[in-house]
Amino acid sequence: MRRDEEYERELRRRKRLKARRAKRRRTRILVFLVEAILLVLVLAGVYFVSAFEKLQKPEFTENEVETNDLDAEVEEAMTGFSTYALFGVDARDNETLDKGTHGDVVMIASVNNATGEVRLASIYRDTYLNISDDDSYGKLTTAYFQGGALNAINTLNKNFDLNITNYVTFNWAAVAIGINDLGGVEVDVPESMMEDQMLNGYTTLTAEATGIDSQLTYQAGPQTLDGVQAVAYCRIRYIAGDDYGRTSRQREVVEKVLEKAKKADIGTLNKIVNDVFPNVATNLGLTDILAMVPKVGSYYLGDEGGFPSEDMRGNATINGGAMVVPVTLVDTAKALHEFLYGNDNYVPSPTVERISAVIESDSGLSGN
């Protein structure tokens, strides 16, 4: 009997020992997995920080950005939205992304933080606005040329009662490289672009300016364009629609690139980051960008449009230059706030009312 008890005790001791050993193995495996995950996260963070360093940074701070004295209800309507200025510049040296280069593409992106909807508004580059601190007037594209991103942001805020502080500037090379990395973009090339080899002419000029290889386009219709071809497609304005048609094509390409990027694998996205970031300038910080990453899947492109709209613009020659005139600026600002923020009760600031009156006087064009 005693021998049986000793045998039972020995079995129980061995079982306890075996259980402790199994628990230690599970603990070691768990610790290893945690350490491996942390290592991956650290390496990913180091990679992203190093990639982030490739972005060109501005020489100004957000404290230097100016806004009008806005009505409380106007500010309230913008709460819950993030607003960004997007500038595409004609930097032929692939390096100059600040003043000294014209803002050929000027877009405002509003992001509804609750729904993820992104709305894109193009402001026509030849729009006659108050473009500098010395109260001078001229084409919107000149605002970027004279004072870079800071002056261009201030111009948008001042003329339209906006509160933009963040921006992204890109050059032709950034767009071409990004589209190439995504495998091209599908568009419907109009027959008018094929006349007199217009699209091919712009393609050749863009290839020479960026140093990026491309190919010629031999027919109109639906097709996949490479990066340089797509940039050329976005640059042409000497066909039906003029600059209004050009900005519509720019928004079309942006929409298709965003949709394609959302479906791209991690390897493709990494390549885009490495290739495109050196040709991009922004004042968004690393924490700002990292905060967007988890939300990328929920973002979707909603409505898009050009301002001033067809029923709110005219054309005039002012100081020897052909201008797109908002008729009136107050009405255009109202339409823009309704488009970007759903605010149909916008009340213009005294600054916008004053600028609107000057534009009306200089152009001789008035509203109904």
Coordinates of C-alpha atoms in Angstrom, one line a residue:
M1 CA 0.0 0.0 0.0
R2 CA 2.8 2.4 0.9
R3 CA 4.5 1.6 -2.3
D4 CA 1.4 2.5 -4.3
E5 CA 1.1 5.9 -2.5
E6 CA 4.7 6.7 -3.2
Y7 CA 4.1 5.8 -6.9
E8 CA 1.1 8.1 -7.1
R9 CA 3.0 11.0 -5.5
E10 CA 5.8 10.5 -8.0
L11 CA 3.3 10.6 -10.9
R12 CA 1.8 13.8 -9.6
R13 CA 5.2 15.4 -9.2
R14 CA 6.2 14.5 -12.7
K15 CA 2.9 15.9 -14.1
R16 CA 3.4 19.2 -12.2
L17 CA 7.0 19.4 -13.5
K18 CA 5.8 18.7 -17.1
A19 CA 3.1 21.3 -16.8
R20 CA 5.6 23.9 -15.5
R21 CA 7.9 23.1 -18.4
A22 CA 5.1 23.5 -20.9
K23 CA 4.0 26.8 -19.3
R24 CA 7.6 28.1 -19.5
R25 CA 7.8 27.1 -23.2
R26 CA 4.5 28.9 -23.9
T27 CA 5.8 31.9 -22.1
R28 CA 9.0 31.9 -24.1
I29 CA 7.1 31.6 -27.3
L30 CA 4.7 34.4 -26.4
V31 CA 7.7 36.7 -25.3
F32 CA 9.4 35.9 -28.6
L33 CA 6.3 36.7 -30.6
V34 CA 5.8 40.0 -28.8
E35 CA 9.5 40.9 -29.3
A36 CA 9.2 40.0 -33.0
I37 CA 6.1 42.2 -33.4
L38 CA 7.7 45.1 -31.6
L39 CA 10.8 44.7 -33.7
V40 CA 8.7 44.8 -36.9
L41 CA 6.9 47.9 -35.6
V42 CA 10.2 49.6 -34.7
L43 CA 11.7 48.7 -38.1
A44 CA 8.5 50.0 -39.9
G45 CA 8.7 53.2 -37.8
V46 CA 12.4 53.7 -38.7
Y47 CA 11.6 53.0 -42.4
F48 CA 8.7 55.5 -42.4
V49 CA 10.8 58.2 -40.6
S50 CA 13.6 57.8 -43.1
A51 CA 11.1 58.0 -45.9
F52 CA 9.5 61.0 -44.3
E53 CA 12.8 62.8 -44.3
K54 CA 12.9 62.7 -48.1
L55 CA 10.0 65.2 -48.2
Q56 CA 10.9 68.8 -48.7
K57 CA 10.0 71.0 -45.8
P58 CA 8.8 74.6 -45.8
E59 CA 10.7 77.5 -44.4
F60 CA 7.7 78.9 -42.6
T61 CA 5.6 77.7 -39.6
E62 CA 1.8 77.4 -39.3
N63 CA 1.9 80.5 -37.1
E64 CA 2.7 82.5 -40.2
V65 CA -0.4 81.4 -42.0
E66 CA -3.0 84.2 -42.0
T67 CA -6.8 83.9 -41.8
N68 CA -9.6 86.4 -41.9
D69 CA -11.7 87.4 -38.8
L70 CA -14.4 84.8 -39.5
D71 CA -18.0 84.8 -38.4
A72 CA -18.5 82.3 -35.5
E73 CA -21.1 80.3 -37.5
V74 CA -18.7 80.1 -40.4
E75 CA -16.0 78.6 -38.2
E76 CA -18.5 76.3 -36.6
A77 CA -19.5 74.9 -40.0
M78 CA -15.8 74.0 -40.7
T79 CA -15.5 72.1 -37.5
G80 CA -15.2 68.4 -38.2
F81 CA -13.4 68.9 -41.5
S82 CA -9.7 68.9 -42.3
T83 CA -8.9 71.2 -45.2
Y84 CA -5.7 71.0 -47.3
A85 CA -4.3 73.0 -50.1
L86 CA -2.8 71.0 -53.0
F87 CA -0.4 72.8 -55.4
G88 CA 1.0 71.4 -58.6
V89 CA 3.9 73.5 -59.8
D90 CA 5.7 73.8 -63.2
A91 CA 9.2 73.1 -61.7
R92 CA 11.1 72.0 -64.7
D93 CA 14.3 71.3 -62.6
N94 CA 12.5 68.8 -60.4
E95 CA 13.8 70.7 -57.4
T96 CA 12.2 74.2 -57.0
L97 CA 9.0 73.6 -55.1
D98 CA 8.6 77.0 -53.5
K99 CA 8.5 80.6 -54.8
G100 CA 9.9 81.2 -58.3
T101 CA 7.6 78.6 -59.8
H102 CA 4.0 79.0 -60.9
G103 CA 1.1 77.1 -59.3
D104 CA -0.4 75.5 -62.4
V105 CA -2.7 73.3 -60.2
V106 CA -4.5 74.8 -57.3
M107 CA -6.9 72.5 -55.4
I108 CA -8.6 72.5 -52.1
A109 CA -9.4 69.2 -50.4
S110 CA -11.9 69.0 -47.6
V111 CA -12.0 65.8 -45.6
N112 CA -15.1 65.0 -43.6
N113 CA -13.5 63.5 -40.5
A114 CA -16.8 61.6 -39.6
T115 CA -17.6 60.0 -42.9
G116 CA -14.2 59.9 -44.7
E117 CA -15.6 61.8 -47.8
V118 CA -13.0 63.8 -49.6
R119 CA -14.2 66.7 -51.8
L120 CA -11.9 68.4 -54.4
A121 CA -12.3 71.9 -55.6
S122 CA -10.1 73.4 -58.3
I123 CA -9.5 77.1 -58.2
Y124 CA -8.6 78.3 -61.8
R125 CA -5.0 79.4 -62.0
D126 CA -6.0 82.6 -64.0
T127 CA -8.6 83.7 -61.4
Y128 CA -8.2 87.4 -60.6
L129 CA -7.7 87.7 -56.8
N130 CA -5.9 89.7 -54.1
I131 CA -2.6 87.8 -54.2
S132 CA -0.2 89.4 -51.7
D133 CA 0.2 91.2 -48.4
D134 CA 0.7 94.5 -50.2
D135 CA -2.9 94.4 -51.4
S136 CA -2.0 93.8 -55.0
Y137 CA -4.2 91.9 -57.5
G138 CA -3.4 89.4 -60.2
K139 CA -3.7 85.8 -61.3
L140 CA -3.8 83.1 -58.6
T141 CA -0.9 81.3 -60.2
T142 CA 1.3 84.4 -59.5
A143 CA 0.7 84.1 -55.8
Y144 CA 2.8 80.9 -55.6
F145 CA 5.4 82.4 -57.9
Q146 CA 5.8 85.5 -55.7
G147 CA 5.7 83.9 -52.3
G148 CA 5.6 80.2 -52.5
A149 CA 3.2 78.0 -50.6
L150 CA 2.8 80.4 -47.7
N151 CA 1.6 83.2 -49.9
A152 CA -0.6 80.9 -51.9
I153 CA -2.3 79.5 -48.8
N154 CA -2.8 83.1 -47.4
T155 CA -4.3 84.0 -50.8
L156 CA -6.8 81.2 -50.6
N157 CA -7.7 82.0 -47.0
K158 CA -8.0 85.7 -47.6
N159 CA -10.2 85.6 -50.7
F160 CA -12.5 82.7 -49.7
D161 CA -12.7 82.9 -45.8
L162 CA -10.9 79.6 -45.4
N163 CA -8.8 78.4 -42.5
I164 CA -6.2 76.3 -44.4
T165 CA -2.9 75.7 -42.6
N166 CA -1.6 72.5 -44.2
Y167 CA -0.5 72.0 -47.8
V168 CA 1.1 69.6 -50.2
T169 CA 3.1 70.7 -53.3
F170 CA 4.2 68.4 -56.0
N171 CA 5.9 68.8 -59.4
W172 CA 5.4 67.1 -62.7
A173 CA 8.0 64.4 -61.9
A174 CA 6.1 63.4 -58.7
V175 CA 2.9 62.8 -60.7
A176 CA 4.6 61.0 -63.5
I177 CA 6.6 58.7 -61.2
G178 CA 3.7 57.9 -59.0
I179 CA 1.5 56.9 -62.0
N180 CA 4.3 54.8 -63.4
D181 CA 4.7 53.0 -60.1
L182 CA 0.9 52.2 -60.2
G183 CA 1.2 50.8 -63.7
G184 CA -0.4 53.8 -65.5
V185 CA -3.8 55.4 -65.5
E186 CA -6.8 54.7 -67.7
V187 CA -8.4 57.7 -69.5
D188 CA -10.4 58.5 -72.6
V189 CA -8.1 60.6 -74.8
P190 CA -10.3 63.0 -76.9
E191 CA -9.7 63.2 -80.7
S192 CA -8.9 66.9 -80.3
M193 CA -5.7 66.1 -78.4
M194 CA -4.4 64.1 -81.4
E195 CA -4.7 67.0 -83.8
D196 CA -1.4 68.5 -84.8
Q197 CA 0.3 65.9 -82.5
M198 CA -0.7 68.1 -79.5
L199 CA -0.6 65.3 -76.9
N200 CA 2.7 63.9 -78.2
G201 CA 4.2 67.4 -78.3
Y202 CA 3.3 67.9 -74.6
T203 CA 4.5 64.4 -73.8
T204 CA 7.9 65.1 -75.4
L205 CA 8.3 68.4 -73.6
T206 CA 7.3 66.8 -70.2
A207 CA 9.7 63.9 -70.8
E208 CA 12.6 66.3 -71.5
A209 CA 11.7 68.4 -68.4
T210 CA 11.5 65.5 -66.0
G211 CA 14.1 63.2 -67.5
I212 CA 11.5 60.4 -67.4
D213 CA 11.1 58.0 -70.4
S214 CA 7.7 57.8 -72.1
Q215 CA 6.1 56.8 -75.3
L216 CA 4.0 58.4 -78.0
T217 CA 0.2 58.1 -78.2
Y218 CA -1.1 56.9 -81.6
Q219 CA -4.8 57.0 -81.3
A220 CA -7.7 58.6 -79.4
G221 CA -10.1 56.8 -77.1
P222 CA -9.9 54.8 -73.9
Q223 CA -6.4 53.6 -73.0
T224 CA -3.7 53.4 -70.3
L225 CA -1.3 56.3 -70.2
D226 CA 2.1 56.2 -68.6
G227 CA 3.1 58.8 -66.1
V228 CA 4.5 61.4 -68.5
Q229 CA 1.6 60.9 -70.9
A230 CA -0.8 61.4 -68.1
V231 CA 0.9 64.7 -67.0
A232 CA 0.7 65.9 -70.6
Y233 CA -3.0 64.9 -70.7
C234 CA -3.5 67.1 -67.6
R235 CA -1.4 70.1 -68.9
I236 CA -3.2 70.7 -72.2
R237 CA -5.6 73.6 -72.3
Y238 CA -5.6 74.6 -75.9
I239 CA -8.6 72.5 -76.8
A240 CA -12.4 72.8 -76.1
G241 CA -12.9 73.8 -72.5
D242 CA -9.6 75.7 -72.2
D243 CA -8.4 75.9 -68.6
Y244 CA -11.8 74.7 -67.3
G245 CA -11.4 71.4 -69.2
R246 CA -7.8 71.1 -68.0
T247 CA -8.7 71.3 -64.3
S248 CA -11.5 68.8 -64.9
R249 CA -8.9 66.4 -66.3
Q250 CA -6.6 67.0 -63.4
R251 CA -9.3 66.1 -60.9
E252 CA -10.2 63.0 -63.1
V253 CA -6.6 61.8 -62.9
V254 CA -6.3 62.5 -59.2
E255 CA -9.5 60.5 -58.6
K256 CA -8.3 57.5 -60.6
V257 CA -4.9 57.6 -59.0
L258 CA -6.4 57.6 -55.5
E259 CA -8.7 54.7 -56.3
K260 CA -5.8 52.7 -57.8
A261 CA -3.5 53.4 -54.9
K262 CA -6.1 52.2 -52.4
K263 CA -6.0 48.8 -54.1
A264 CA -2.2 48.6 -54.4
D265 CA -0.1 46.1 -52.4
I266 CA 2.3 47.2 -49.8
G267 CA 5.3 46.7 -52.0
T268 CA 3.9 49.1 -54.6
L269 CA 3.0 51.7 -51.9
N270 CA 6.5 51.5 -50.5
K271 CA 8.0 52.1 -53.9
I272 CA 5.8 55.1 -54.4
V273 CA 6.8 56.6 -51.1
N274 CA 10.5 56.2 -51.9
D275 CA 10.2 57.4 -55.5
V276 CA 7.7 60.3 -55.1
F277 CA 8.6 61.8 -51.7
P278 CA 11.7 63.6 -52.9
N279 CA 9.5 65.5 -55.4
V280 CA 7.0 66.6 -52.8
A281 CA 6.9 69.5 -50.2
T282 CA 4.6 69.7 -47.3
N283 CA 4.3 71.1 -43.8
L284 CA 2.4 68.1 -42.5
G285 CA 4.4 66.5 -39.6
L286 CA 5.2 62.9 -39.1
T287 CA 2.5 62.6 -36.5
D288 CA -0.1 64.1 -38.8
I289 CA 0.7 61.6 -41.5
L290 CA 0.8 58.6 -39.2
A291 CA -2.6 59.7 -37.8
M292 CA -4.1 59.4 -41.3
V293 CA -2.7 55.9 -42.0
P294 CA -5.4 53.9 -40.1
K295 CA -8.1 56.0 -41.9
V296 CA -6.9 55.5 -45.4
G297 CA -9.3 52.7 -46.1
S298 CA -12.3 54.8 -45.1
Y299 CA -11.5 57.8 -47.3
Y300 CA -13.4 58.1 -50.6
L301 CA -13.7 60.8 -53.2
G302 CA -17.1 62.4 -53.2
D303 CA -18.0 65.4 -55.3
E304 CA -15.5 67.5 -57.3
G305 CA -15.8 70.9 -59.1
G306 CA -14.1 74.0 -60.4
F307 CA -14.4 77.5 -59.0
P308 CA -15.6 80.1 -60.0
S309 CA -18.3 78.0 -61.6
E310 CA -19.5 78.7 -65.1
D311 CA -22.5 80.7 -63.9
M312 CA -20.3 82.8 -61.6
R313 CA -17.4 83.8 -63.8
G314 CA -16.6 86.1 -66.6
N315 CA -13.5 87.1 -68.6
A316 CA -11.7 90.4 -68.7
T317 CA -8.4 92.0 -69.7
I318 CA -6.9 93.7 -66.6
N319 CA -3.5 95.4 -66.8
G320 CA -2.9 93.7 -70.1
G321 CA -3.6 90.2 -68.8
A322 CA -6.5 87.8 -69.6
M323 CA -8.3 87.1 -66.3
V324 CA -10.9 84.7 -65.1
V325 CA -13.2 87.0 -63.0
P326 CA -15.4 85.7 -60.1
V327 CA -18.7 87.3 -60.5
T328 CA -18.9 88.0 -57.7
L329 CA -16.2 86.9 -55.3
V330 CA -18.8 86.9 -52.5
D331 CA -21.0 84.6 -54.5
T332 CA -18.1 82.3 -55.3
A333 CA -17.0 82.1 -51.7
K334 CA -20.6 81.2 -50.7
A335 CA -20.7 78.5 -53.3
L336 CA -17.3 77.2 -52.2
H337 CA -18.3 77.0 -48.5
E338 CA -21.5 75.1 -49.4
F339 CA -19.5 72.7 -51.6
L340 CA -16.6 72.0 -49.1
Y341 CA -18.6 72.1 -45.9
G342 CA -22.3 71.9 -46.7
N343 CA -22.7 75.4 -45.3
D344 CA -25.5 77.2 -47.0
N345 CA -25.6 79.9 -44.4
Y346 CA -22.2 81.3 -45.0
V347 CA -21.7 85.0 -44.1
P348 CA -18.8 86.7 -45.9
S349 CA -16.2 88.6 -43.8
P350 CA -15.6 92.3 -44.4
T351 CA -12.3 91.3 -46.0
V352 CA -14.0 89.2 -48.7
E353 CA -16.6 91.9 -49.3
R354 CA -13.9 94.5 -49.8
I355 CA -11.9 92.4 -52.2
S356 CA -15.1 91.5 -54.1
A357 CA -15.8 95.2 -54.6
V358 CA -12.3 95.9 -55.9
I359 CA -12.5 92.9 -58.4
E360 CA -15.9 94.2 -59.6
S361 CA -14.4 97.7 -60.1
D362 CA -11.2 96.5 -61.8
S363 CA -13.0 94.2 -64.2
G364 CA -16.2 96.1 -64.9
L365 CA -18.1 92.9 -64.3
S366 CA -20.8 92.8 -61.7
G367 CA -23.3 90.2 -60.4
N368 CA -27.0 90.0 -61.2

